[in-house]
XYZ file of C-alpha atoms in Angstrom:
315
model
C 77.149 75.615 56.929
C 74.688 72.782 55.892
C 71.743 74.876 57.101
C 72.403 77.222 54.058
C 71.879 74.403 51.600
C 68.905 74.004 49.446
C 66.709 71.160 50.730
C 65.299 68.404 48.314
C 63.345 65.266 48.762
C 63.139 62.343 46.676
C 61.756 58.754 46.625
C 64.131 55.900 45.471
C 63.824 52.102 45.039
C 66.735 49.767 45.142
C 67.576 45.899 44.327
C 68.834 43.307 47.159
C 70.087 40.857 44.667
C 71.889 37.526 45.672
C 73.142 34.938 43.385
C 73.337 31.079 43.877
C 76.485 31.345 46.112
C 75.124 34.135 48.150
C 77.078 36.925 46.451
C 75.353 40.464 46.591
C 75.153 42.733 43.497
C 76.545 46.194 43.998
C 77.277 49.267 41.852
C 80.033 51.791 42.137
C 79.366 55.552 42.205
C 81.527 57.292 39.534
C 83.044 60.682 39.382
C 79.868 61.993 38.117
C 78.027 61.284 41.228
C 77.885 62.999 44.489
C 79.798 60.198 46.248
C 82.514 58.862 43.913
C 84.090 55.571 44.655
C 81.293 54.385 46.937
C 79.275 51.372 46.450
C 75.616 50.727 46.865
C 72.782 48.487 45.929
C 71.468 49.184 42.281
C 68.545 51.572 42.005
C 67.404 55.218 41.720
C 64.870 57.797 41.901
C 61.292 56.867 41.399
C 59.797 58.936 38.357
C 56.561 60.914 38.867
C 53.664 58.407 38.822
C 56.001 55.221 38.433
C 55.349 52.216 40.752
C 58.472 51.703 42.634
C 58.574 47.984 41.576
C 59.130 49.241 37.990
C 61.591 51.726 39.005
C 64.015 48.873 40.611
C 63.651 46.730 37.616
C 64.448 49.617 35.231
C 67.331 51.012 37.209
C 68.810 47.824 37.907
C 68.899 46.886 34.112
C 70.303 50.430 33.172
C 73.094 49.995 35.966
C 74.037 46.575 35.643
C 72.602 44.983 32.384
C 70.658 42.415 34.201
C 66.941 41.868 34.140
C 65.471 41.229 37.357
C 61.989 40.240 38.960
C 60.788 41.492 42.065
C 60.289 38.871 44.855
C 59.115 41.131 47.763
C 59.721 44.080 49.942
C 63.025 44.051 52.048
C 62.753 47.326 54.064
C 61.830 50.854 53.827
C 64.100 53.603 55.254
C 65.270 57.305 55.085
C 68.274 59.267 55.301
C 69.696 62.817 54.755
C 73.139 63.754 53.201
C 74.244 67.026 52.414
C 76.192 68.011 49.028
C 77.776 71.509 49.871
C 79.491 71.304 46.475
C 76.185 71.430 44.843
C 74.474 73.688 47.238
C 71.853 70.982 48.224
C 70.927 68.665 51.041
C 68.746 65.684 50.303
C 66.194 63.587 52.159
C 65.828 60.177 50.470
C 63.039 57.843 51.282
C 64.411 54.351 50.173
C 62.358 51.410 49.168
C 64.479 47.989 49.213
C 63.368 45.144 47.161
C 64.305 41.602 47.179
C 64.810 40.491 43.512
C 66.128 37.603 41.418
C 67.807 37.758 38.063
C 66.131 36.586 34.941
C 68.788 37.142 32.484
C 71.554 39.600 31.069
C 75.094 39.987 31.677
C 77.050 42.572 33.879
C 77.884 45.819 31.939
C 80.257 48.522 32.885
C 79.099 52.083 32.007
C 81.003 54.961 30.707
C 80.264 58.746 31.869
C 77.423 57.664 33.904
C 76.468 58.222 37.650
C 77.605 54.498 38.262
C 80.174 52.903 36.173
C 80.783 49.458 37.543
C 78.522 46.466 38.549
C 80.022 43.589 40.470
C 79.058 40.462 42.590
C 80.599 40.406 46.242
C 80.573 38.071 49.049
C 79.452 39.598 52.440
C 83.036 39.510 53.574
C 84.191 41.350 50.663
C 81.346 43.887 50.755
C 82.435 44.629 54.369
C 85.766 45.776 53.077
C 84.011 48.272 50.680
C 83.297 51.993 51.065
C 79.526 51.231 51.426
C 76.794 53.792 51.124
C 75.053 53.865 54.626
C 71.902 52.667 53.552
C 73.420 49.775 51.692
C 75.243 48.561 54.670
C 72.132 48.643 56.781
C 70.287 46.641 54.010
C 73.074 43.987 54.293
C 73.401 43.848 58.020
C 76.929 45.256 57.859
C 78.593 48.025 59.934
C 78.151 51.465 58.375
C 81.224 53.605 57.593
C 79.932 55.848 55.214
C 81.617 59.396 54.460
C 78.312 61.008 53.667
C 77.962 64.606 55.252
C 75.042 64.701 57.459
C 73.049 68.140 57.684
C 73.433 70.023 60.999
C 69.919 69.841 61.413
C 66.796 68.929 59.344
C 65.595 71.752 57.306
C 62.277 73.085 57.151
C 60.522 71.397 54.114
C 56.812 70.551 53.794
C 55.864 66.770 53.591
C 53.516 67.927 50.593
C 55.023 70.072 47.832
C 53.643 71.221 44.759
C 55.790 72.262 41.905
C 54.261 74.258 38.638
C 55.175 72.575 35.546
C 55.573 74.376 32.179
C 52.141 73.252 31.098
C 50.798 75.220 34.053
C 49.545 71.990 36.195
C 51.192 71.439 39.329
C 52.897 68.117 40.323
C 53.585 66.678 43.571
C 55.195 63.411 44.799
C 54.784 62.693 48.436
C 56.078 59.908 50.770
C 53.801 58.851 53.676
C 53.708 56.025 56.337
C 50.145 54.408 57.394
C 49.197 51.855 59.876
C 46.904 48.802 60.254
C 46.318 49.304 63.993
C 44.756 46.636 66.002
C 44.011 46.411 69.855
C 44.066 43.314 72.047
C 40.405 42.640 71.341
C 41.205 42.605 67.441
C 39.361 45.767 66.863
C 40.725 47.898 63.944
C 41.369 51.806 64.209
C 40.524 53.838 61.359
C 40.184 57.587 60.699
C 37.832 59.708 58.461
C 38.872 62.161 55.830
C 37.974 65.753 56.257
C 35.791 67.644 53.781
C 37.985 69.456 51.275
C 40.492 66.730 51.074
C 40.538 64.054 48.378
C 38.612 61.026 49.616
C 36.574 63.324 51.802
C 34.157 61.172 54.010
C 35.896 57.868 53.489
C 37.671 55.876 56.118
C 41.396 55.852 56.043
C 44.485 54.497 57.861
C 46.169 56.662 60.687
C 49.208 58.222 59.475
C 50.540 60.659 57.008
C 53.432 62.398 55.278
C 56.847 61.957 56.931
C 59.066 65.121 58.038
C 62.160 65.888 56.515
C 64.902 63.723 58.129
C 62.332 61.441 59.819
C 62.179 57.567 59.512
C 58.899 56.149 58.510
C 58.235 54.229 61.655
C 59.145 57.234 63.912
C 56.711 59.357 61.675
C 54.014 56.778 61.862
C 53.851 56.654 65.743
C 53.927 60.415 65.841
C 51.039 60.624 63.482
C 48.891 57.886 65.437
C 49.144 60.174 68.584
C 48.274 63.372 66.640
C 45.250 61.860 64.897
C 43.780 59.534 67.268
C 45.174 59.947 70.823
C 46.643 56.276 70.729
C 50.174 55.152 71.600
C 51.074 52.131 69.484
C 54.048 49.826 68.861
C 55.408 48.718 65.321
C 55.292 44.929 64.629
C 55.940 44.716 60.783
C 56.099 46.226 57.467
C 53.325 45.048 55.358
C 54.132 46.597 52.025
C 54.195 49.820 49.812
C 51.321 51.172 47.720
C 51.837 53.592 44.798
C 48.952 55.759 43.498
C 48.602 58.657 40.945
C 45.833 60.897 40.488
C 46.536 63.031 37.560
C 44.279 65.991 38.712
C 43.581 65.682 42.306
C 41.624 68.302 44.068
C 42.413 69.228 47.888
C 42.427 72.288 50.036
C 44.835 74.086 47.658
C 41.934 74.740 45.313
C 43.557 73.916 42.066
C 44.339 70.608 40.199
C 47.497 68.828 41.315
C 49.069 65.761 39.341
C 49.706 63.871 42.506
C 51.684 60.901 43.063
C 51.643 59.175 46.578
C 53.963 56.320 47.674
C 52.875 54.953 50.990
C 54.646 52.413 53.240
C 52.037 50.569 55.537
C 52.718 48.640 58.680
C 50.983 46.730 61.394
C 50.733 48.519 64.767
C 49.439 47.141 67.928
C 48.025 49.651 70.471
C 48.331 47.495 73.910
C 46.230 49.985 76.016
C 43.606 51.413 73.764
C 41.792 54.812 74.714
C 38.823 56.470 73.285
C 40.082 58.029 69.959
C 40.400 61.798 69.924
C 41.639 63.790 66.978
C 44.391 66.275 68.132
C 44.801 67.993 64.633
C 41.647 69.820 64.463
C 41.053 71.343 61.214
C 43.208 69.028 59.493
C 42.762 66.126 57.071
C 41.192 63.803 59.826
C 37.917 64.778 61.236
C 37.080 61.503 63.190
C 38.885 58.371 64.553
C 37.076 55.220 65.606
C 37.642 51.525 66.631
C 36.000 48.964 64.630
C 35.322 45.381 65.354
C 36.287 42.966 62.583
C 32.717 42.318 61.355
C 31.881 46.045 61.380
C 35.124 46.635 59.152
C 34.020 43.675 56.956
C 30.536 45.367 56.558
C 32.035 48.737 55.434
C 31.149 49.071 51.673
C 34.411 49.301 49.565
C 33.603 52.956 48.315
C 33.700 54.087 51.965
C 37.493 53.013 52.235
C 40.382 54.799 50.601
C 42.256 52.677 48.201
C 45.174 52.352 50.306
C 43.044 51.165 53.323
C 41.561 48.645 51.261
C 45.023 47.355 50.212
C 46.544 47.308 53.450
C 43.479 45.717 55.420
C 43.672 42.947 52.582
C 47.523 42.731 53.075
C 47.048 42.277 56.887
C 44.096 39.603 56.321
C 41.792 41.577 58.702
C 38.623 40.679 56.428
């Protein structure tokens, strides 16, 4: 019964890398992995405080012997898989980056979670036992042998773990939206007192639930925080931010690392904003005209909001 397995979450980053003849770079899982014999994109877990772009460069070099440069964001997705032999079920938020090779040579590995790295045409890759996220990234049919949990377990989107030094540590994945309406107004939310960034204007959104895709989580959060129904238009980017001693409603310092995907969302039929989650991290929601948004001082915006608004070219 997968409901008896211990739930875990992690954030990981992967390389979508092609060569001059459009072959794709893949790595094979060894007997030391949870899915031996399967092939996937190179990559792995994002270390605490690490920028995911650094993760994908580091992991690709480790698994393949190649040095790569990040060219851009390809996709963001999530999946669950159960590993009964280990007594765990894992939700992974996967950040997929387009990369190009700077140098190095393919290297096989011994006694590691991946043991081979090879170039394949898409027709050749189609015949391989691919991990489901890899098949999706390559636009190929998924034929994964992964065991999917019977149902998502209860697991908080924000989970702080005590470290031996006494300081708690938390890594959290979230999805946020740059929301506009037909008149070009932008929807922002204000952070409640007692939360990091209190009083600042923030993007609608928040932490994703266990087993939840980021896009679905974002549309849910938009309704809960502002009362608006929106549609996803495009993925804008990913932001990574670490606060080594964040203070929130927990009342004690947390070494906090947030990884946030932000999207462009359109509300076709805007309504007066209403905050449904009363007493939570959002105390107000408001539509801003473009000139009003441009007039807001930078210290009135959260870091991810300023970055996302710039990426969306709204100011």
